[in-house]
mmCIF file of C-alpha atoms in Angstrom:
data_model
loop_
_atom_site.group_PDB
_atom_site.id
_atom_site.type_symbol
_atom_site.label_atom_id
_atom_site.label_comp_id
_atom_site.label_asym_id
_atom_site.label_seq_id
_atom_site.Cartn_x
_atom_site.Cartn_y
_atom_site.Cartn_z
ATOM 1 C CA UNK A 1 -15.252 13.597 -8.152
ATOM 2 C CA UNK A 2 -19.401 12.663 -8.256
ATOM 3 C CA UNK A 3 -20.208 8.946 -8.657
ATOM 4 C CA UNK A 4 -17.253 7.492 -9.495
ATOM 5 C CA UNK A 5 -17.067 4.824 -11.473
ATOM 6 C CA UNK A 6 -16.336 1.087 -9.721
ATOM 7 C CA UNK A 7 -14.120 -0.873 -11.938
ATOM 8 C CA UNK A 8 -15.296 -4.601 -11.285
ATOM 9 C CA UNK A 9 -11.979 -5.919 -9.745
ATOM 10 C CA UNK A 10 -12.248 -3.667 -7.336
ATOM 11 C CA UNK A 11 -14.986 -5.287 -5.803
ATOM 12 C CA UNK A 12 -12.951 -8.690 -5.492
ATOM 13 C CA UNK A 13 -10.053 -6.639 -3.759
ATOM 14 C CA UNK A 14 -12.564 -4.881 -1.287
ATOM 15 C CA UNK A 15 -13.915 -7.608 0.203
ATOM 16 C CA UNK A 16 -10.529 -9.491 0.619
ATOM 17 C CA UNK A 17 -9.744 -6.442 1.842
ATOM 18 C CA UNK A 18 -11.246 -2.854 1.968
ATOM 19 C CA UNK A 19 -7.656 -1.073 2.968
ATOM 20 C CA UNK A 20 -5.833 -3.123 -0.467
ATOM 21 C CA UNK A 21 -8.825 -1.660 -2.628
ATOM 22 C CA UNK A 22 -8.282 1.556 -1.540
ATOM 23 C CA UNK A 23 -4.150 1.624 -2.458
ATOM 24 C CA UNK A 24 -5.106 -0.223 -5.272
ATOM 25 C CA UNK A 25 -7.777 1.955 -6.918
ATOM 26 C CA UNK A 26 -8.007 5.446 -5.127
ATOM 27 C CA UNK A 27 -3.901 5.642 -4.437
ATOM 28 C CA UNK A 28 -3.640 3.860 -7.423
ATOM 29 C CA UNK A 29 -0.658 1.753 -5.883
ATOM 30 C CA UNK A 30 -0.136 -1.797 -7.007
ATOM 31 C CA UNK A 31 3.091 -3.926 -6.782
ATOM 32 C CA UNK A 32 3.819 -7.468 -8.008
ATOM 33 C CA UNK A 33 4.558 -10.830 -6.183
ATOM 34 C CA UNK A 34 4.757 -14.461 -7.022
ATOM 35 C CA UNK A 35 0.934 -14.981 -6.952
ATOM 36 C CA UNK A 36 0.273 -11.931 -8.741
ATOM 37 C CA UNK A 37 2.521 -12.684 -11.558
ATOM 38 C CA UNK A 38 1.115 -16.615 -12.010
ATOM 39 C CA UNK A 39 -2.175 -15.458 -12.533
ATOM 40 C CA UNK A 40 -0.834 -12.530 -14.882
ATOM 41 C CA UNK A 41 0.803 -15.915 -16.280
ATOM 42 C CA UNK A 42 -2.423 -17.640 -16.285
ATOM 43 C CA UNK A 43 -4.903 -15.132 -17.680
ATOM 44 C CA UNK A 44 -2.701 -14.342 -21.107
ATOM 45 C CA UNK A 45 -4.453 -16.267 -23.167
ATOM 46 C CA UNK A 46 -7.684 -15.606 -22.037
ATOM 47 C CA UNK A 47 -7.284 -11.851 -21.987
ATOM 48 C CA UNK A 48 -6.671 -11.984 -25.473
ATOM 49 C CA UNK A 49 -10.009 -10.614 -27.422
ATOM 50 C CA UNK A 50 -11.392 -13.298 -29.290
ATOM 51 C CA UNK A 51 -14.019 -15.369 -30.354
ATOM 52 C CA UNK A 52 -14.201 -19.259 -30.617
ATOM 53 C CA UNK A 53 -16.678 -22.318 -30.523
ATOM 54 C CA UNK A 54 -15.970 -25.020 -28.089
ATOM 55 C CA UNK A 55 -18.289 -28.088 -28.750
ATOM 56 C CA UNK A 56 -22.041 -26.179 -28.712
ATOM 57 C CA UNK A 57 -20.405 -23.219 -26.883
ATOM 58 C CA UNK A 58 -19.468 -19.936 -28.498
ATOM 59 C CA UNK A 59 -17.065 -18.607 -26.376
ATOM 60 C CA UNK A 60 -16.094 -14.552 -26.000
ATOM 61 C CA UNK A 61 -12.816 -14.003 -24.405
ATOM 62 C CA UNK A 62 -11.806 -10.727 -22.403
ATOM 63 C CA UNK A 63 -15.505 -8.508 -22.837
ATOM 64 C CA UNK A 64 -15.777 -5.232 -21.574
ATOM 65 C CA UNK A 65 -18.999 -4.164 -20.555
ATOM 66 C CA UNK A 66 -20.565 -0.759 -18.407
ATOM 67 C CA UNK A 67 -23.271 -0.484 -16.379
ATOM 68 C CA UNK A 68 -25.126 2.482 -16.512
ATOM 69 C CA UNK A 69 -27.322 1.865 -13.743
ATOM 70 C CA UNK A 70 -24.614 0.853 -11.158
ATOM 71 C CA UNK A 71 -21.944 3.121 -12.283
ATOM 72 C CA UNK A 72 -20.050 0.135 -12.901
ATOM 73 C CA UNK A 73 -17.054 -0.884 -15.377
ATOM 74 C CA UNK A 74 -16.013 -4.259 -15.747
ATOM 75 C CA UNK A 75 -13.780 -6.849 -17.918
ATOM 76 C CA UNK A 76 -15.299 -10.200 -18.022
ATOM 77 C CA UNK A 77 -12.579 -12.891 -18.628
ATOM 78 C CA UNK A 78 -14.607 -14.995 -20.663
ATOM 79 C CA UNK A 79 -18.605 -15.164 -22.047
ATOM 80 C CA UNK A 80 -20.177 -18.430 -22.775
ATOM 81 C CA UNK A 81 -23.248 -18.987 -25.242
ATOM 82 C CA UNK A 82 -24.992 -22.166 -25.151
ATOM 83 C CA UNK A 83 -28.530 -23.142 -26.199
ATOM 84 C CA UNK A 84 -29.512 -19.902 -25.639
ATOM 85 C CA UNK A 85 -28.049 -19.211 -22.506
ATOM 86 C CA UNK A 86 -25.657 -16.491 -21.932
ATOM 87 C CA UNK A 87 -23.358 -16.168 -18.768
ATOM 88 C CA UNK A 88 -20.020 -15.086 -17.325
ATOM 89 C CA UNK A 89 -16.840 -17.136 -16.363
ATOM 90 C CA UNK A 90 -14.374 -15.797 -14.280
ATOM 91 C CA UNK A 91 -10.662 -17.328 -14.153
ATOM 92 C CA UNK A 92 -8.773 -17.718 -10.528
ATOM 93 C CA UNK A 93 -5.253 -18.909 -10.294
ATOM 94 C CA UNK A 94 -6.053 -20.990 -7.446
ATOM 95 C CA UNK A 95 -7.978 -24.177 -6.039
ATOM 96 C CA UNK A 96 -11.728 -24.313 -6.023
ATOM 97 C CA UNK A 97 -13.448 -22.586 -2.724
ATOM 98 C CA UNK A 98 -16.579 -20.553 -2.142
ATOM 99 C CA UNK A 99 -14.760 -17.193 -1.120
ATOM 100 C CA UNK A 100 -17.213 -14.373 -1.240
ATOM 101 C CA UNK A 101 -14.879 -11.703 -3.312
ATOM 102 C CA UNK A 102 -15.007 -14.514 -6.461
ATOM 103 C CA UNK A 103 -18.633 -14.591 -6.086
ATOM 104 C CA UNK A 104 -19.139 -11.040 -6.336
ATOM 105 C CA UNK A 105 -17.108 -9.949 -8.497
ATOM 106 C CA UNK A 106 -18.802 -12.978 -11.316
ATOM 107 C CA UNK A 107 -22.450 -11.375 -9.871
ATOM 108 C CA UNK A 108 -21.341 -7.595 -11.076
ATOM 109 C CA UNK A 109 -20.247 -9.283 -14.621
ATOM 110 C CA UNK A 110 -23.664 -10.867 -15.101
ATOM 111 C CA UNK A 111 -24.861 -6.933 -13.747
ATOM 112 C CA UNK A 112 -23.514 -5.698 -16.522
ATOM 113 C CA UNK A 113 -24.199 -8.848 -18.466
ATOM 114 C CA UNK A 114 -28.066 -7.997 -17.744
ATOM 115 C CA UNK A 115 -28.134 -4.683 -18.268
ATOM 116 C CA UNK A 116 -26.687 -5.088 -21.821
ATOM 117 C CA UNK A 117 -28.292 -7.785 -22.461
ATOM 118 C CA UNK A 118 -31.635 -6.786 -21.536
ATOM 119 C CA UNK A 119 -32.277 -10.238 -19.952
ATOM 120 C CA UNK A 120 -31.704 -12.239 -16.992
ATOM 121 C CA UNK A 121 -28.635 -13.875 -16.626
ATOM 122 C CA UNK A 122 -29.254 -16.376 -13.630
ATOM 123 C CA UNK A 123 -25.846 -18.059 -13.478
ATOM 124 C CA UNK A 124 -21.934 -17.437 -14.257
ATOM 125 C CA UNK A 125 -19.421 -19.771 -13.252
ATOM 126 C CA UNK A 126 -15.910 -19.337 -11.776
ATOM 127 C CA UNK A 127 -12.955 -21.956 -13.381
ATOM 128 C CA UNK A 128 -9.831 -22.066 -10.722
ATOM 129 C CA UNK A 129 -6.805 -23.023 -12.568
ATOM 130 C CA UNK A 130 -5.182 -24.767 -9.862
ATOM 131 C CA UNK A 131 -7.896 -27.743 -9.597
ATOM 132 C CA UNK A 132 -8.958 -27.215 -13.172
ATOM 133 C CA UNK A 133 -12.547 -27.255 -12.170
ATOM 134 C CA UNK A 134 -15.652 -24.941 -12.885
ATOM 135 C CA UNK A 135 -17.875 -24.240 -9.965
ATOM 136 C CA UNK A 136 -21.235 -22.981 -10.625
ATOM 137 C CA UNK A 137 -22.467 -19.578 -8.971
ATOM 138 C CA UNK A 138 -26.389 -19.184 -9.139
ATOM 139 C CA UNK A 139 -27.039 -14.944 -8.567
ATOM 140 C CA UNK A 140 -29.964 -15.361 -5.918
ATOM 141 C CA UNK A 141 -31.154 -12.575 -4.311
ATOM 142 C CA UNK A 142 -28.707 -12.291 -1.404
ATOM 143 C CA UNK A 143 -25.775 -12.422 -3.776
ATOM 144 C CA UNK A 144 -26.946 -9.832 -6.027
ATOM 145 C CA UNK A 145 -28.005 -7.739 -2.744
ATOM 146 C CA UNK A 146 -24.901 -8.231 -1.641
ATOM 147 C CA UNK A 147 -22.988 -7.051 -4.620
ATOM 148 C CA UNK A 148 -24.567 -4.202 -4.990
ATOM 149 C CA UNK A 149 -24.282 -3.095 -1.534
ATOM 150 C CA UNK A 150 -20.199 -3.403 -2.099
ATOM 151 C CA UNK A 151 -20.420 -1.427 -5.011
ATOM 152 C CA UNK A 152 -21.823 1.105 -3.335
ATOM 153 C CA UNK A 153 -19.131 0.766 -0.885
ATOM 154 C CA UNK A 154 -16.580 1.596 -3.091
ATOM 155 C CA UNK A 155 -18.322 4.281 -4.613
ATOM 156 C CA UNK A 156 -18.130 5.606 -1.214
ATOM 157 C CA UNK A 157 -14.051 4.728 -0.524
ATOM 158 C CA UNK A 158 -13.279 6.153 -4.024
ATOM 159 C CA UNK A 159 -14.126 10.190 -2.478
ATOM 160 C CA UNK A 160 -12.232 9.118 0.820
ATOM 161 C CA UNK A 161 -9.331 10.709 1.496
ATOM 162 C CA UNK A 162 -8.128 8.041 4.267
ATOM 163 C CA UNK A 163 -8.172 4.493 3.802
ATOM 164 C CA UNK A 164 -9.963 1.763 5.944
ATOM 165 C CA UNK A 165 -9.028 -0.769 8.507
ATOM 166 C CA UNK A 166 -7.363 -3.497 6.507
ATOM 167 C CA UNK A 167 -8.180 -7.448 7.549
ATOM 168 C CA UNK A 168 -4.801 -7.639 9.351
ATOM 169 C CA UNK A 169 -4.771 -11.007 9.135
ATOM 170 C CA UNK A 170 -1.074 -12.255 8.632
ATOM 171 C CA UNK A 171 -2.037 -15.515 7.127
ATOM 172 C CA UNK A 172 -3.588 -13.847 4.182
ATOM 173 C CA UNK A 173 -1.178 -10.536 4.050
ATOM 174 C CA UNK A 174 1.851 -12.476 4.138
ATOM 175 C CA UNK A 175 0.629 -13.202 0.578
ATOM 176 C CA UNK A 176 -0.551 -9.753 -0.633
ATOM 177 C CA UNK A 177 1.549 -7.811 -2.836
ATOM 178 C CA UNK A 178 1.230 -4.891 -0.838
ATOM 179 C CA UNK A 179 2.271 -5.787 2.537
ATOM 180 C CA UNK A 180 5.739 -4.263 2.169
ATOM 181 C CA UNK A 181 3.478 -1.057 1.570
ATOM 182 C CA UNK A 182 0.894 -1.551 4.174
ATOM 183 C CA UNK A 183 2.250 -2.508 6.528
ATOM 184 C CA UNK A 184 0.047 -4.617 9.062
ATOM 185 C CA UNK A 185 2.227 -6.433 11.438
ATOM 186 C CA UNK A 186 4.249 -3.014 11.900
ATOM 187 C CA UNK A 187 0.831 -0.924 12.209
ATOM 188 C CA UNK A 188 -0.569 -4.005 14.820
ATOM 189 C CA UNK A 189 2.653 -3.686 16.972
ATOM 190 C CA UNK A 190 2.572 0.084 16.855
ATOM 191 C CA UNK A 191 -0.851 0.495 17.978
ATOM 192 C CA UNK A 192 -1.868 1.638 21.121
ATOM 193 C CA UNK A 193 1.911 2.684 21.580
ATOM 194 C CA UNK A 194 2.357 5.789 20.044
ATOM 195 C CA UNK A 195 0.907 9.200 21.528
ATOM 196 C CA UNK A 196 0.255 12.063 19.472
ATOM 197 C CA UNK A 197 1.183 15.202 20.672
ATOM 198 C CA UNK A 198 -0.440 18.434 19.840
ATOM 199 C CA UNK A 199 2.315 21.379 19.374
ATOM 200 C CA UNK A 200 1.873 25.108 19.621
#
């Protein structure tokens, strides 16, 4: 396979965690929890295509857009219009915080945003359901640096046929739909223990 192409969710599941990306979009291997299926719960509405006005805002719901130049495929959850102004918003399921993998994955919408747009687009914002706020995310140019360093990343996991060391952190995989499949306490406890023999 030459140059892949990222799919933008990917980039929020690499950098919670470059061994879930890899099941989830090279092994293709994706299983459902409780957190998984409330923000399934959450997004229905605004997955549906659609178009509506909100006040002075015409809103866009569930936009798919390509980048050509990054290789890069992505659904944007919602695009605002107002006085002029065109950005991304990006739906969470949980409480406002400033985790990097949001931030990132709202920077390669506006990308793709840009690119189609033929204009900046300086600012997206990310709405967590579980506060009901909207933070705002300005795309300086560390952020953007940094999201297109992860799509190149990914590019890069996507033609590897091993995956890579997962965050092993059992306060966050206790959560993850796919730690029946990965594993990490089991692989933790294991390592160091088991010798591999070579046989003739």
């Amino acid at each position: 396979m030459e140059n892949p192409t990222v799919e933008g969710h990917a980039i929020n599941a690499y950098v919670f965690c470059p061994r879930r990306c890899y099941y989830e979009y090279v092994e293709k291997t994706f299983y459902h929890n409780v957190y998984t299926m409330h923000g399934k719960l959450l997004h229905e509405y605004v997955d549906q295509v659609g178009r509506e006005t909100r006040g002075e805002r015409e809103c866009y719901r569930s936009v798919f857009l390509y980048s050509e130049k990054y290789g890069l495929s992505i659904r944007c959850d919602l695009i605002e219009e107002e006085q002029g102004q065109i950005y991304p918003v990006e739906y969470k399921r949980g409480k406002a915080a400033d985790w990097e993998n949001n931030v990132l994955q709202v920077c390669a919408q506006a990308l793709a945003l840009e690119e189609y747009l033929r204009k900046p687009v300086d600012v997206g914002y990310l709405f967590f359901y579980g506060s009901n706020q909207r933070k705002k995310v300005i795309f300086d140019e560390e952020i953007r640096r940094r999201t297109i360093e992860v799509i190149g990343i990914i590019r890069e996991l996507y033609l590897s046929d091993n995956p890579p060391a997962g965050i092993d952190d059992w306060k966050k995989c206790c959560k993850c739909s796919l730690v029946d499949y990965c594993l990490p306490r089991e692989r933790r406890q294991l390592r160091g223990k088991i010798r591999w023999e070579r046989f003739i």
